[in-house]
């Protein structure tokens, strides 16, 4: 049985990646619809060896689709996801709009696939923040083995997480540093991003943390374990694609770096590249375009009892967004959870 899939936000970074992932993973789709706003009507996007013309979100009949992969931002999702879900189409939303709704499952299939069955309350499933998705894929098998008490994470997040305008700004500023008269003033970011690091992602909250940092805390608790304590510092860096994270983990039970390395080598969605030699680790350049979350630099953190430190890298447009969304749809199919499933 083939399924019908609508990709909303098909002209954006993540929407295009969703179409690429559907094609690359040979998702069992009879029909794939590219959906965007009216101003993008007729715009062509690639799907495998095919070209799709974008249809208007306001005019499209979602009752003929089984899945809606939504990547059009929180405002659009807030307005349209309930309407689409009411048509019987399952919405898998990539924005932050529904992540903290008690009636909406927040899913990373390698971590909490069982929770996907709760989608029937609103016909909406939430995709986590890109920085959270790669983190919990790594934490889950370690938590199962030795029970995590506390996590301290510092992120090094690429500009693609802020959209095409952010990528363009990095490109133009980088050129502008060497071309006299070239515009280098920041527009998308609060400060210059070229050759710089910006310790702010999203808005500041009353406690001094940014909303991105709060998201990592709230989402890790919802997806993995509400008892885990987590603190984050999220930094935007001049990298086009690929988020990196420096992670310190404190466990209840003893676990050695060797044990952690062996556990993670067997973990779904994880690839360990950890040679204690120059270049024996993964950087965003190598992770771009790859489905795996890569783990390197696994070592003891001797400042706490039962502590480990590690480095993880992933393509934020894939595992952090498009890939995870498609994996959720695959999970629903594999578990026979569609109302009209054969």
XYZ file of C-alpha atoms in Angstrom:
342
model
C 0.000 0.000 0.000
C 1.363 3.398 -0.989
C 0.758 6.519 1.069
C 0.101 10.134 0.179
C 2.392 12.726 1.715
C 2.079 16.521 1.730
C 5.203 18.550 2.524
C 4.248 22.012 3.786
C 7.031 24.574 3.534
C 8.507 22.731 0.569
C 10.597 25.689 -0.626
C 12.496 26.137 2.659
C 15.754 24.491 3.772
C 14.036 21.770 5.787
C 11.156 21.272 3.346
C 13.587 20.560 0.532
C 15.489 18.154 2.768
C 12.224 16.380 3.626
C 11.642 15.762 -0.081
C 15.235 14.529 -0.460
C 14.918 12.176 2.517
C 11.578 10.770 1.316
C 13.204 9.962 -2.017
C 16.483 8.650 -0.618
C 14.818 6.347 1.921
C 12.314 5.180 -0.710
C 9.385 6.084 1.497
C 6.325 4.081 0.304
C 4.487 7.035 -1.196
C 2.135 6.873 -4.163
C 1.809 10.660 -4.181
C 3.963 13.460 -2.782
C 2.597 17.001 -2.791
C 4.763 20.102 -2.420
C 2.830 22.755 -0.489
C 3.795 26.368 0.210
C 2.288 29.813 0.604
C 0.431 31.453 -2.256
C 3.461 33.546 -3.212
C 5.361 30.312 -3.990
C 2.547 28.858 -6.111
C 4.046 27.079 -9.112
C 7.604 27.152 -7.764
C 9.382 23.931 -8.739
C 11.163 21.720 -6.215
C 13.014 18.440 -6.681
C 11.776 15.068 -5.451
C 14.173 12.331 -6.487
C 14.317 12.412 -10.272
C 10.972 14.218 -10.425
C 10.067 17.895 -10.277
C 7.063 18.984 -8.246
C 5.177 22.256 -8.576
C 4.187 23.902 -5.304
C 0.504 24.082 -4.489
C -1.213 26.698 -2.325
C -1.576 25.772 1.347
C -4.929 27.581 1.604
C -6.421 25.689 -1.359
C -5.027 22.188 -0.873
C -7.404 19.392 0.223
C -5.578 17.576 3.034
C -8.269 14.914 3.314
C -6.554 13.145 0.416
C -3.208 12.926 2.269
C -2.148 10.418 4.943
C 0.743 12.498 6.278
C 1.506 16.200 6.395
C 5.176 16.947 7.043
C 4.980 20.509 8.327
C 7.968 22.863 8.184
C 6.500 26.329 7.798
C 7.118 27.857 11.238
C 5.126 28.080 14.460
C 2.587 30.679 13.333
C 1.544 28.664 10.281
C 1.504 25.431 12.261
C -0.625 26.917 15.027
C -3.251 27.974 12.496
C -3.139 25.038 10.109
C -2.095 21.876 11.985
C -5.413 21.464 13.864
C -7.352 22.028 10.618
C -5.233 19.510 8.755
C -5.466 16.986 11.590
C -9.249 17.356 11.595
C -9.231 16.181 7.965
C -7.781 12.831 9.073
C -4.267 13.666 7.920
C -1.491 13.092 10.483
C 0.599 16.229 10.975
C 4.273 15.796 11.878
C 5.336 19.303 12.807
C 8.896 20.590 12.793
C 8.209 23.890 14.600
C 8.185 24.529 18.352
C 4.420 25.147 18.344
C 3.209 21.770 19.685
C 6.245 20.339 21.468
C 5.077 21.177 24.968
C 1.403 20.296 24.494
C 0.496 17.370 26.769
C -1.762 15.902 24.084
C 0.953 15.947 21.401
C 3.727 13.317 21.440
C 7.274 14.661 21.062
C 9.138 11.925 19.238
C 12.644 10.784 18.405
C 12.054 7.234 17.107
C 15.334 5.805 18.444
C 14.419 7.087 21.918
C 10.654 7.002 22.576
C 8.924 5.367 19.610
C 6.240 3.859 21.880
C 4.882 7.339 22.635
C 3.917 7.850 18.979
C 0.637 6.012 19.585
C -0.626 9.069 21.481
C -0.943 11.113 18.280
C -4.662 10.302 17.961
C -5.683 12.967 20.491
C -5.019 15.778 18.018
C -3.614 13.987 14.954
C -0.420 15.979 15.538
C 3.090 14.772 16.377
C 5.910 17.164 17.266
C 9.485 16.979 16.062
C 12.004 18.179 18.692
C 14.458 21.026 18.396
C 17.464 20.141 16.230
C 19.942 20.434 19.097
C 17.787 18.199 21.313
C 17.265 15.455 18.710
C 20.917 14.574 18.296
C 21.550 14.844 22.043
C 18.845 12.418 23.174
C 19.841 9.832 20.539
C 23.207 9.686 22.318
C 21.877 9.970 25.883
C 19.210 7.250 25.600
C 21.457 4.132 25.465
C 23.760 5.561 28.135
C 20.764 6.358 30.361
C 19.505 2.787 29.963
C 22.916 1.470 31.000
C 23.870 3.678 33.962
C 21.011 6.153 34.640
C 21.820 9.793 33.940
C 21.484 12.316 36.779
C 22.769 15.520 35.196
C 23.859 16.839 31.805
C 25.866 19.981 30.990
C 25.867 20.744 27.267
C 27.437 23.519 25.206
C 26.279 23.698 21.604
C 28.027 25.016 18.506
C 25.118 25.474 16.119
C 25.300 26.147 12.392
C 23.562 29.040 10.692
C 21.286 26.754 8.641
C 19.302 26.260 11.831
C 18.189 29.874 11.429
C 17.109 29.481 7.793
C 18.222 30.502 4.319
C 18.545 34.194 5.222
C 21.048 33.279 7.940
C 23.089 31.196 5.519
C 23.085 34.079 3.052
C 24.222 36.463 5.790
C 27.200 34.272 6.690
C 28.133 34.013 3.015
C 27.837 37.755 2.302
C 29.650 38.769 5.493
C 32.490 36.350 4.799
C 32.925 37.809 1.316
C 32.505 41.317 2.697
C 35.493 40.936 4.996
C 37.728 40.825 1.911
C 35.839 42.927 -0.655
C 35.986 46.736 -0.129
C 32.536 48.310 0.102
C 30.724 44.980 0.584
C 27.818 45.040 3.088
C 28.744 43.257 6.351
C 26.226 44.702 8.827
C 24.236 42.023 10.687
C 20.538 41.704 9.863
C 19.452 38.177 10.763
C 21.818 37.921 13.728
C 22.446 40.301 16.623
C 26.155 40.553 15.798
C 28.501 39.711 12.946
C 28.459 35.933 12.379
C 31.422 35.653 9.977
C 34.601 34.702 11.889
C 32.673 35.062 15.147
C 30.602 33.161 17.736
C 27.304 34.463 19.106
C 26.209 33.151 22.553
C 22.525 33.724 21.883
C 20.025 31.551 20.015
C 16.377 32.644 20.270
C 15.197 35.227 22.819
C 16.328 35.731 26.405
C 14.110 34.559 29.241
C 13.752 36.068 32.728
C 16.277 33.688 34.302
C 19.007 34.688 31.826
C 18.815 31.547 29.722
C 17.759 31.776 26.096
C 14.670 29.992 24.828
C 16.873 27.586 22.819
C 18.570 26.545 26.056
C 15.218 26.124 27.779
C 13.964 24.012 24.871
C 16.814 21.556 25.328
C 15.928 21.158 29.007
C 12.160 20.836 28.537
C 12.369 18.528 25.528
C 14.971 16.190 27.026
C 12.744 15.769 30.074
C 9.650 15.070 27.948
C 11.363 12.682 25.536
C 13.795 10.858 27.813
C 13.222 11.273 31.562
C 11.690 14.131 33.619
C 14.176 13.421 36.428
C 17.235 14.319 34.385
C 18.773 17.694 35.261
C 20.173 19.609 32.294
C 21.801 22.962 31.726
C 22.762 24.285 28.299
C 24.683 27.121 26.686
C 23.743 27.492 23.009
C 26.106 29.279 20.633
C 25.744 30.144 16.940
C 28.967 29.562 15.004
C 30.037 30.368 11.414
C 29.316 26.902 10.024
C 26.778 26.403 7.242
C 25.445 22.922 8.149
C 25.927 20.684 11.183
C 25.424 21.224 14.910
C 28.132 20.194 17.373
C 27.759 19.628 21.109
C 30.200 19.274 23.980
C 28.414 17.097 26.547
C 29.286 16.335 30.177
C 27.193 13.603 31.781
C 26.919 12.574 35.426
C 25.507 9.078 36.077
C 24.037 7.377 39.114
C 25.995 4.194 38.391
C 29.602 3.650 37.292
C 30.333 3.565 33.560
C 33.730 3.641 31.879
C 34.587 5.316 28.578
C 35.210 1.867 27.115
C 31.763 0.680 28.180
C 30.130 3.828 26.812
C 31.978 3.430 23.517
C 30.767 -0.178 23.174
C 27.165 0.778 24.063
C 27.060 3.643 21.578
C 28.517 1.490 18.793
C 25.405 -0.688 19.081
C 22.949 2.210 19.458
C 20.509 2.948 16.606
C 21.270 6.137 14.704
C 24.698 6.577 16.318
C 28.149 6.190 14.795
C 31.249 6.262 16.984
C 34.425 7.745 15.488
C 36.781 8.056 18.427
C 40.475 7.652 17.706
C 42.801 9.362 20.157
C 44.950 10.870 17.450
C 44.935 14.066 15.360
C 41.783 14.078 13.226
C 40.331 11.001 14.930
C 36.950 12.678 15.481
C 34.055 14.011 13.412
C 33.415 17.662 12.589
C 30.365 19.303 10.952
C 32.017 19.115 7.516
C 32.027 15.302 7.629
C 28.555 15.080 9.225
C 26.818 17.214 6.572
C 24.580 15.058 4.395
C 24.816 12.029 6.707
C 21.900 10.450 8.566
C 23.912 9.362 11.637
C 24.679 11.266 14.815
C 28.432 10.992 15.310
C 30.118 10.649 18.705
C 33.799 11.310 19.402
C 36.122 12.269 22.290
C 34.501 9.875 24.820
C 36.455 10.211 28.046
C 36.156 10.248 31.825
C 35.068 13.440 33.559
C 37.003 13.148 36.802
C 35.382 16.259 38.338
C 32.288 14.247 39.342
C 31.640 10.699 40.460
C 30.567 8.522 37.501
C 31.174 11.218 34.899
C 31.802 11.138 31.158
C 32.534 13.825 28.572
C 31.923 13.475 24.845
C 31.523 15.355 21.558
C 28.579 14.771 19.223
C 27.897 16.125 15.745
C 24.928 15.801 13.398
C 23.450 17.366 10.279
C 20.810 19.630 11.823
C 18.716 19.705 8.648
C 18.528 15.900 8.679
C 18.411 14.222 12.111
C 17.510 17.552 13.654
C 14.586 18.048 11.295
C 13.807 16.318 7.986
C 15.131 12.822 8.714
C 13.497 12.608 12.138
C 10.174 13.733 10.648
C 10.267 11.029 7.982
C 11.345 8.439 10.570
C 8.249 9.288 12.629
C 6.029 8.620 9.603
C 7.876 5.341 9.018
C 7.309 4.383 12.670
C 3.552 4.940 12.314
C 3.480 2.748 9.204
C 5.686 0.012 10.692
C 3.535 -0.154 13.825
C 0.325 -0.227 11.801
C -0.989 2.874 13.559
C -2.752 4.532 10.619
C -6.533 4.393 10.988
C -6.902 3.126 7.418
C -3.820 0.888 7.490
C -4.072 -2.436 5.728
